[in-house]
PDB file of C-alpha atoms in Angstrom:
ATOM      1  CA  MET A 210    -122.911 163.712-103.932  1.00  0.00           C
ATOM      2  CA  ILE A 211    -119.152 163.994-103.562  1.00  0.00           C
ATOM      3  CA  SER A 212    -116.956 165.584-106.150  1.00  0.00           C
ATOM      4  CA  ALA A 213    -113.865 163.657-107.174  1.00  0.00           C
ATOM      5  CA  ALA A 214    -111.455 165.436-104.822  1.00  0.00           C
ATOM      6  CA  LEU A 215    -111.149 168.608-102.825  1.00  0.00           C
ATOM      7  CA  PHE A 216    -107.400 168.906-103.029  1.00  0.00           C
ATOM      8  CA  ALA A 217    -104.779 168.011-105.597  1.00  0.00           C
ATOM      9  CA  PHE A 218    -103.273 164.995-103.870  1.00  0.00           C
ATOM     10  CA  ALA A 219     -99.981 163.481-105.007  1.00  0.00           C
ATOM     11  CA  PRO A 220     -98.298 160.912-102.741  1.00  0.00           C
ATOM     12  CA  PRO A 221     -94.508 160.962-102.570  1.00  0.00           C
ATOM     13  CA  ALA A 222     -92.690 159.085-105.326  1.00  0.00           C
ATOM     14  CA  GLY A 223     -92.591 155.386-104.602  1.00  0.00           C
ATOM     15  CA  SER A 224     -95.339 155.518-102.000  1.00  0.00           C
ATOM     16  CA  SER A 225     -99.083 154.996-101.923  1.00  0.00           C
ATOM     17  CA  PRO A 226    -101.608 157.015 -99.889  1.00  0.00           C
ATOM     18  CA  GLY A 227    -102.954 155.635 -96.649  1.00  0.00           C
ATOM     19  CA  ARG A 228    -105.849 156.873 -94.569  1.00  0.00           C
ATOM     20  CA  ALA A 229    -103.671 159.272 -92.621  1.00  0.00           C
ATOM     21  CA  ASP A 230    -102.827 161.038 -95.893  1.00  0.00           C
ATOM     22  CA  ILE A 231    -106.431 160.993 -97.065  1.00  0.00           C
ATOM     23  CA  PHE A 232    -107.620 162.297 -93.701  1.00  0.00           C
ATOM     24  CA  ARG A 233    -105.321 165.317 -94.013  1.00  0.00           C
ATOM     25  CA  VAL A 234    -106.368 166.266 -97.513  1.00  0.00           C
ATOM     26  CA  ALA A 235    -109.823 164.870 -98.175  1.00  0.00           C
ATOM     27  CA  ARG A 236    -112.684 166.896 -96.758  1.00  0.00           C
ATOM     28  CA  MET A 237    -116.271 166.197 -97.733  1.00  0.00           C
ATOM     29  CA  THR A 238    -116.587 167.680-101.189  1.00  0.00           C
ATOM     30  CA  VAL A 239    -120.334 167.668-101.717  1.00  0.00           C
ATOM     31  CA  ALA A 240    -122.758 169.141-104.209  1.00  0.00           C
ATOM     32  CA  PRO A 241    -125.992 170.751-102.960  1.00  0.00           C
ATOM     33  CA  ALA A 242    -128.538 168.093-102.001  1.00  0.00           C
ATOM     34  CA  PRO A 243    -132.336 168.214-101.788  1.00  0.00           C
ATOM     35  CA  SER A 244    -133.829 168.565 -98.330  1.00  0.00           C
ATOM     36  CA  GLU A 245    -135.411 165.116 -98.568  1.00  0.00           C
ATOM     37  CA  VAL A 246    -133.855 161.853 -99.696  1.00  0.00           C
ATOM     38  CA  PRO A 247    -135.368 161.085-103.135  1.00  0.00           C
ATOM     39  CA  ALA A 248    -137.485 158.037-103.928  1.00  0.00           C
ATOM     40  CA  SER A 249    -134.601 156.698-106.039  1.00  0.00           C
ATOM     41  CA  LEU A 250    -132.896 155.668-102.788  1.00  0.00           C
ATOM     42  CA  GLN A 251    -135.612 153.158-101.897  1.00  0.00           C
ATOM     43  CA  SER A 252    -133.528 150.323-103.371  1.00  0.00           C
ATOM     44  CA  HIS A 253    -130.507 151.372-101.301  1.00  0.00           C
ATOM     45  CA  GLN A 254    -129.720 151.286 -97.608  1.00  0.00           C
ATOM     46  CA  VAL A 255    -127.334 153.091 -95.314  1.00  0.00           C
ATOM     47  CA  ARG A 256    -125.923 150.882 -92.576  1.00  0.00           C
ATOM     48  CA  ILE A 257    -122.799 150.262 -90.515  1.00  0.00           C
ATOM     49  CA  ALA A 258    -120.039 148.548 -92.473  1.00  0.00           C
ATOM     50  CA  GLY A 259    -119.047 145.033 -91.545  1.00  0.00           C
ATOM     51  CA  GLU A 260    -115.432 144.089 -90.967  1.00  0.00           C
ATOM     52  CA  ASP A 261    -115.375 142.207 -94.280  1.00  0.00           C
ATOM     53  CA  GLU A 262    -116.561 145.342 -96.104  1.00  0.00           C
ATOM     54  CA  LEU A 263    -113.722 147.644 -94.994  1.00  0.00           C
ATOM     55  CA  GLN A 264    -111.647 146.694 -98.034  1.00  0.00           C
ATOM     56  CA  ALA A 265    -114.453 148.057-100.231  1.00  0.00           C
ATOM     57  CA  VAL A 266    -114.609 151.202 -98.078  1.00  0.00           C
ATOM     58  CA  ALA A 267    -110.863 151.654 -98.517  1.00  0.00           C
ATOM     59  CA  ARG A 268    -111.080 151.310-102.293  1.00  0.00           C
ATOM     60  CA  LEU A 269    -113.878 153.875-102.488  1.00  0.00           C
ATOM     61  CA  MET A 270    -111.967 156.372-100.334  1.00  0.00           C
ATOM     62  CA  LEU A 271    -108.937 155.997-102.582  1.00  0.00           C
ATOM     63  CA  ASP A 272    -111.037 156.388-105.730  1.00  0.00           C
ATOM     64  CA  VAL A 273    -112.710 159.560-104.448  1.00  0.00           C
ATOM     65  CA  PHE A 274    -109.911 161.299-102.574  1.00  0.00           C
ATOM     66  CA  ALA A 275    -106.794 160.006-104.341  1.00  0.00           C
ATOM     67  CA  PRO A 276    -107.953 158.985-107.835  1.00  0.00           C
ATOM     68  CA  GLU A 277    -105.644 156.832-109.869  1.00  0.00           C
ATOM     69  CA  SER A 278    -103.783 158.648-112.622  1.00  0.00           C
ATOM     70  CA  PRO A 279    -103.316 156.956-116.014  1.00  0.00           C
ATOM     71  CA  ALA A 280     -99.980 155.270-116.532  1.00  0.00           C
ATOM     72  CA  ALA A 281     -97.582 157.149-118.804  1.00  0.00           C
ATOM     73  CA  PRO A 282     -97.502 155.690-122.332  1.00  0.00           C
ATOM     74  CA  ALA A 283     -94.590 153.340-122.928  1.00  0.00           C
ATOM     75  CA  LEU A 284     -92.547 152.874-126.073  1.00  0.00           C
ATOM     76  CA  LEU A 285     -93.435 149.186-126.335  1.00  0.00           C
ATOM     77  CA  PRO A 286     -96.908 147.638-125.860  1.00  0.00           C
ATOM     78  CA  PHE A 287     -95.669 145.035-123.370  1.00  0.00           C
ATOM     79  CA  MET A 288     -94.145 147.826-121.288  1.00  0.00           C
ATOM     80  CA  THR A 289     -97.541 149.527-121.088  1.00  0.00           C
ATOM     81  CA  SER A 290     -99.077 146.300-119.782  1.00  0.00           C
ATOM     82  CA  LEU A 291     -96.284 145.955-117.240  1.00  0.00           C
ATOM     83  CA  LEU A 292     -96.717 149.516-115.980  1.00  0.00           C
ATOM     84  CA  GLU A 293    -100.469 149.059-115.661  1.00  0.00           C
ATOM     85  CA  ALA A 294     -99.974 145.803-113.742  1.00  0.00           C
ATOM     86  CA  ASN A 295     -97.544 147.487-111.372  1.00  0.00           C
ATOM     87  CA  GLN A 296    -100.002 150.315-110.807  1.00  0.00           C
ATOM     88  CA  ARG A 297    -102.805 147.859-110.015  1.00  0.00           C
ATOM     89  CA  THR A 298    -100.560 146.023-107.568  1.00  0.00           C
ATOM     90  CA  ALA A 299     -99.583 149.260-105.809  1.00  0.00           C
ATOM     91  CA  ARG A 300    -103.225 150.342-105.660  1.00  0.00           C
ATOM     92  CA  ALA A 301    -104.303 147.039-104.139  1.00  0.00           C
ATOM     93  CA  ALA A 302    -101.543 147.287-101.543  1.00  0.00           C
ATOM     94  CA  ALA A 303    -102.613 150.825-100.636  1.00  0.00           C
ATOM     95  CA  ALA A 304    -106.217 149.674-100.236  1.00  0.00           C
ATOM     96  CA  GLY A 305    -105.069 146.858 -97.982  1.00  0.00           C
ATOM     97  CA  ARG A 306    -103.126 149.213 -95.725  1.00  0.00           C
ATOM     98  CA  LEU A 307    -106.027 151.637 -95.599  1.00  0.00           C
ATOM     99  CA  ALA A 308    -108.488 148.845 -94.749  1.00  0.00           C
ATOM    100  CA  ALA A 309    -106.228 147.812 -91.869  1.00  0.00           C
ATOM    101  CA  GLU A 310    -106.176 151.401 -90.580  1.00  0.00           C
ATOM    102  CA  LEU A 311    -109.966 151.571 -90.832  1.00  0.00           C
ATOM    103  CA  SER A 312    -110.227 148.329 -88.865  1.00  0.00           C
ATOM    104  CA  GLN A 313    -108.067 149.868 -86.147  1.00  0.00           C
ATOM    105  CA  ARG A 314    -110.288 152.946 -86.064  1.00  0.00           C
ATOM    106  CA  VAL A 315    -113.390 150.793 -85.688  1.00  0.00           C
ATOM    107  CA  ALA A 316    -111.716 148.896 -82.868  1.00  0.00           C
ATOM    108  CA  VAL A 317    -111.315 152.125 -80.886  1.00  0.00           C
ATOM    109  CA  GLY A 318    -114.783 153.494 -81.542  1.00  0.00           C
ATOM    110  CA  SER A 319    -115.250 154.751 -85.095  1.00  0.00           C
ATOM    111  CA  THR A 320    -118.576 154.033 -86.766  1.00  0.00           C
ATOM    112  CA  ILE A 321    -118.183 153.641 -90.520  1.00  0.00           C
ATOM    113  CA  PHE A 322    -121.423 153.871 -92.452  1.00  0.00           C
ATOM    114  CA  ILE A 323    -121.871 152.634 -95.989  1.00  0.00           C
ATOM    115  CA  ALA A 324    -124.520 153.134 -98.635  1.00  0.00           C
ATOM    116  CA  ALA A 325    -125.145 149.927-100.576  1.00  0.00           C
ATOM    117  CA  GLU A 326    -127.802 148.076-102.494  1.00  0.00           C
ATOM    118  CA  ALA A 327    -130.463 146.941-100.049  1.00  0.00           C
ATOM    119  CA  GLY A 328    -129.772 143.522 -98.602  1.00  0.00           C
ATOM    120  CA  VAL A 329    -126.504 143.021-100.500  1.00  0.00           C
ATOM    121  CA  PRO A 330    -122.997 143.086 -98.992  1.00  0.00           C
ATOM    122  CA  ALA A 331    -120.521 145.530-100.430  1.00  0.00           C
ATOM    123  CA  ASP A 332    -117.889 144.257-102.824  1.00  0.00           C
ATOM    124  CA  GLY A 333    -115.183 142.615-100.757  1.00  0.00           C
ATOM    125  CA  ALA A 334    -117.590 140.212 -99.122  1.00  0.00           C
ATOM    126  CA  GLU A 335    -118.562 137.107-101.074  1.00  0.00           C
ATOM    127  CA  GLY A 336    -121.231 137.889-103.668  1.00  0.00           C
ATOM    128  CA  GLY A 337    -121.029 141.609-102.980  1.00  0.00           C
ATOM    129  CA  LEU A 338    -121.668 144.578-105.234  1.00  0.00           C
ATOM    130  CA  PRO A 339    -119.681 147.819-105.528  1.00  0.00           C
ATOM    131  CA  LEU A 340    -119.991 150.181-102.597  1.00  0.00           C
ATOM    132  CA  LEU A 341    -122.014 153.356-103.267  1.00  0.00           C
ATOM    133  CA  GLY A 342    -120.887 155.643-100.446  1.00  0.00           C
ATOM    134  CA  THR A 343    -119.325 155.890 -96.999  1.00  0.00           C
ATOM    135  CA  VAL A 344    -118.701 158.225 -94.058  1.00  0.00           C
ATOM    136  CA  ASP A 345    -116.671 157.949 -90.844  1.00  0.00           C
ATOM    137  CA  LEU A 346    -118.033 159.163 -87.493  1.00  0.00           C
ATOM    138  CA  SER A 347    -115.610 159.046 -84.580  1.00  0.00           C
ATOM    139  CA  SER A 348    -114.548 160.416 -81.223  1.00  0.00           C
ATOM    140  CA  GLN A 349    -110.770 159.989 -81.620  1.00  0.00           C
ATOM    141  CA  GLU A 350    -110.228 163.383 -83.219  1.00  0.00           C
ATOM    142  CA  MET A 351    -112.116 165.069 -80.390  1.00  0.00           C
ATOM    143  CA  GLU A 352    -109.977 163.397 -77.704  1.00  0.00           C
ATOM    144  CA  LEU A 353    -106.494 164.282 -78.933  1.00  0.00           C
ATOM    145  CA  PRO A 354    -104.337 165.568 -76.047  1.00  0.00           C
ATOM    146  CA  THR A 355    -103.829 168.904 -77.811  1.00  0.00           C
ATOM    147  CA  HIS A 356    -107.422 170.005 -77.174  1.00  0.00           C
ATOM    148  CA  GLY A 357    -109.650 167.369 -75.517  1.00  0.00           C
ATOM    149  CA  LEU A 358    -112.976 168.468 -77.033  1.00  0.00           C
ATOM    150  CA  THR A 359    -114.990 165.621 -75.548  1.00  0.00           C
ATOM    151  CA  GLY A 360    -118.770 165.406 -75.642  1.00  0.00           C
ATOM    152  CA  SER A 361    -119.186 165.546 -79.440  1.00  0.00           C
ATOM    153  CA  LEU A 362    -118.210 163.458 -82.461  1.00  0.00           C
ATOM    154  CA  TYR A 363    -116.278 164.237 -85.641  1.00  0.00           C
ATOM    155  CA  MET A 364    -117.456 163.378 -89.156  1.00  0.00           C
ATOM    156  CA  SER A 365    -114.968 162.849 -91.987  1.00  0.00           C
ATOM    157  CA  THR A 366    -114.279 161.230 -95.359  1.00  0.00           C
ATOM    158  CA  LEU A 367    -117.834 161.404 -96.674  1.00  0.00           C
ATOM    159  CA  ALA A 368    -117.537 159.837-100.133  1.00  0.00           C
ATOM    160  CA  VAL A 369    -119.956 158.736-102.852  1.00  0.00           C
ATOM    161  CA  ASP A 370    -119.053 156.691-105.922  1.00  0.00           C
ATOM    162  CA  SER A 371    -118.914 158.827-109.069  1.00  0.00           C
ATOM    163  CA  ALA A 372    -121.567 156.726-110.820  1.00  0.00           C
ATOM    164  CA  HIS A 373    -124.096 157.275-108.026  1.00  0.00           C
ATOM    165  CA  ARG A 374    -123.856 160.983-107.266  1.00  0.00           C
ATOM    166  CA  LYS A 375    -126.751 163.464-107.241  1.00  0.00           C
ATOM    167  CA  ARG A 376    -129.122 160.789-105.951  1.00  0.00           C
ATOM    168  CA  GLY A 377    -129.270 161.851-102.297  1.00  0.00           C
ATOM    169  CA  LEU A 378    -126.753 159.311-101.025  1.00  0.00           C
ATOM    170  CA  GLY A 379    -124.518 161.943 -99.445  1.00  0.00           C
ATOM    171  CA  LEU A 380    -127.467 163.367 -97.537  1.00  0.00           C
ATOM    172  CA  ALA A 381    -128.565 159.883 -96.470  1.00  0.00           C
ATOM    173  CA  LEU A 382    -125.095 159.176 -95.074  1.00  0.00           C
ATOM    174  CA  LEU A 383    -125.141 162.524 -93.287  1.00  0.00           C
ATOM    175  CA  ARG A 384    -128.500 161.734 -91.657  1.00  0.00           C
ATOM    176  CA  ALA A 385    -127.293 158.294 -90.571  1.00  0.00           C
ATOM    177  CA  ALA A 386    -124.292 159.851 -88.853  1.00  0.00           C
ATOM    178  CA  GLU A 387    -126.547 162.338 -87.076  1.00  0.00           C
ATOM    179  CA  ALA A 388    -128.874 159.568 -85.913  1.00  0.00           C
ATOM    180  CA  GLU A 389    -125.899 157.659 -84.501  1.00  0.00           C
ATOM    181  CA  ALA A 390    -124.663 160.757 -82.691  1.00  0.00           C
ATOM    182  CA  SER A 391    -128.113 161.193 -81.147  1.00  0.00           C
ATOM    183  CA  ALA A 392    -128.188 157.552 -80.092  1.00  0.00           C
ATOM    184  CA  GLN A 393    -124.812 157.964 -78.389  1.00  0.00           C
ATOM    185  CA  GLY A 394    -126.164 160.919 -76.440  1.00  0.00           C
ATOM    186  CA  VAL A 395    -123.469 163.369 -77.535  1.00  0.00           C
ATOM    187  CA  GLU A 396    -123.923 167.102 -77.913  1.00  0.00           C
ATOM    188  CA  GLY A 397    -123.359 167.277 -81.647  1.00  0.00           C
ATOM    189  CA  ILE A 398    -121.102 166.751 -84.667  1.00  0.00           C
ATOM    190  CA  TYR A 399    -118.093 168.734 -85.855  1.00  0.00           C
ATOM    191  CA  LEU A 400    -116.737 168.668 -89.394  1.00  0.00           C
ATOM    192  CA  HIS A 401    -114.361 170.656 -91.573  1.00  0.00           C
ATOM    193  CA  VAL A 402    -115.097 172.002 -95.032  1.00  0.00           C
ATOM    194  CA  GLU A 403    -112.961 174.069 -97.386  1.00  0.00           C
ATOM    195  CA  ALA A 404    -113.881 177.756 -97.439  1.00  0.00           C
ATOM    196  CA  ALA A 405    -113.988 177.834-101.253  1.00  0.00           C
ATOM    197  CA  ASN A 406    -116.356 174.871-101.487  1.00  0.00           C
ATOM    198  CA  ALA A 407    -119.632 176.720-101.976  1.00  0.00           C
ATOM    199  CA  GLY A 408    -121.626 173.556-102.676  1.00  0.00           C
ATOM    200  CA  ALA A 409    -120.564 171.859 -99.450  1.00  0.00           C
ATOM    201  CA  LEU A 410    -121.169 174.994 -97.401  1.00  0.00           C
ATOM    202  CA  SER A 411    -124.666 175.270 -98.860  1.00  0.00           C
ATOM    203  CA  LEU A 412    -125.432 171.635 -98.071  1.00  0.00           C
ATOM    204  CA  TYR A 413    -124.237 171.750 -94.493  1.00  0.00           C
ATOM    205  CA  ARG A 414    -125.838 175.106 -93.734  1.00  0.00           C
ATOM    206  CA  GLY A 415    -129.099 173.775 -95.149  1.00  0.00           C
ATOM    207  CA  ALA A 416    -128.773 170.711 -92.923  1.00  0.00           C
ATOM    208  CA  GLY A 417    -128.323 172.864 -89.818  1.00  0.00           C
ATOM    209  CA  TYR A 418    -124.536 173.101 -89.489  1.00  0.00           C
ATOM    210  CA  SER A 419    -123.055 176.464 -88.567  1.00  0.00           C
ATOM    211  CA  ALA A 420    -119.528 177.812 -88.773  1.00  0.00           C
ATOM    212  CA  VAL A 421    -117.928 177.912 -85.341  1.00  0.00           C
ATOM    213  CA  PRO A 422    -116.258 181.223 -84.379  1.00  0.00           C
ATOM    214  CA  PRO A 423    -112.527 180.609 -83.906  1.00  0.00           C
ATOM    215  CA  THR A 424    -111.182 180.334 -80.378  1.00  0.00           C
ATOM    216  CA  PRO A 425    -107.672 179.326 -79.262  1.00  0.00           C
ATOM    217  CA  LEU A 426    -108.957 175.845 -78.371  1.00  0.00           C
ATOM    218  CA  LEU A 427    -110.747 175.299 -81.689  1.00  0.00           C
ATOM    219  CA  THR A 428    -107.802 176.663 -83.655  1.00  0.00           C
ATOM    220  CA  THR A 429    -105.589 174.140 -81.881  1.00  0.00           C
ATOM    221  CA  PHE A 430    -108.111 171.434 -82.776  1.00  0.00           C
ATOM    222  CA  THR A 431    -107.953 172.299 -86.472  1.00  0.00           C
ATOM    223  CA  ARG A 432    -104.165 172.457 -86.445  1.00  0.00           C
ATOM    224  CA  ALA A 433    -103.956 169.070 -84.761  1.00  0.00           C
ATOM    225  CA  LEU A 434    -105.746 167.583 -87.777  1.00  0.00           C
ATOM    226  CA  HIS A 435    -103.198 169.176 -90.160  1.00  0.00           C
ATOM    227  CA  LEU A 436    -105.879 171.072 -92.102  1.00  0.00           C
ATOM    228  CA  THR A 437    -104.608 174.657 -91.873  1.00  0.00           C
ATOM    229  CA  HIS A 438    -103.142 174.547 -95.380  1.00  0.00           C
ATOM    230  CA  ALA A 439    -106.590 173.882 -96.856  1.00  0.00           C
ATOM    231  CA  ASP A 440    -108.323 176.981 -95.469  1.00  0.00           C
ATOM    232  CA  PRO A 441    -110.804 174.847 -93.537  1.00  0.00           C
ATOM    233  CA  ILE A 442    -113.964 176.068 -91.869  1.00  0.00           C
ATOM    234  CA  LEU A 443    -114.991 174.237 -88.709  1.00  0.00           C
ATOM    235  CA  MET A 444    -118.736 173.610 -88.569  1.00  0.00           C
ATOM    236  CA  PHE A 445    -120.946 172.188 -85.842  1.00  0.00           C
ATOM    237  CA  LYS A 446    -124.479 170.900 -85.500  1.00  0.00           C
ATOM    238  CA  ARG A 447    -126.211 170.141 -82.227  1.00  0.00           C
ATOM    239  CA  VAL A 448    -128.158 166.896 -82.441  1.00  0.00           C
ATOM    240  CA  PRO A 449    -131.225 165.895 -80.439  1.00  0.00           C
ATOM    241  CA  CYS A 450    -130.355 163.605 -77.576  1.00  0.00           C
ATOM    242  CA  ASP A 451    -131.825 160.121 -77.539  1.00  0.00           C
ATOM    243  CA  GLY A 452    -132.942 159.805 -73.949  1.00  0.00           C
ATOM    244  CA  ALA A 453    -132.190 156.096 -73.902  1.00  0.00           C
ATOM    245  CA  ALA A 454    -128.506 156.814 -74.539  1.00  0.00           C
ATOM    246  CA  ARG A 455    -128.022 158.722 -71.291  1.00  0.00           C
TER     247      ARG A 455
END
């Protein structure tokens, strides 16, 4: 349910993107989803990622938000093979760095959900299959010293593998994040979406998210996430409180 990328992302020459770069430029690019998760999802499950699955999460985030560009053709066939090998090595290194950053986020409170085949670990764990989708729900962004918007959570980097889109996986990940927010007893969930992304706006409005009128505090919040260049809209949804979480 995610389109390939919301922004044209090009890392500096000689570098590879990490999660900090993806977080600045990748914002939930989603196509409109049905109001109910389709029966085709019965063979899939949405659950919290294990530590050994974060490498697969990192690879999916890179594939969706910073897709690999084909290597430039070389004059000699062996040069083409060498360039492709170098690109694979750089990509693997970037995924490793991103997985380490994700592990650090989990250690300080992020909940990373994945969509995967039911009962099967995501690729990266022994015997795993490719990951289908992922989303990050966290409190860190809400607690930055520039604004201190405590009491809610922030949802980011919702991604679905290109081969599994338009099957309700994006919506399923969204609902899992909302259920977690309810279980934690928070007020609701904030997210950013690009103003020109009509499909994403339709999805989130249909799911109960509303654009938040700008205030000095919320403008500071958006700026602290380095999203002003992308014309972002801040949206919010209040979630029902799970009484047991209080």
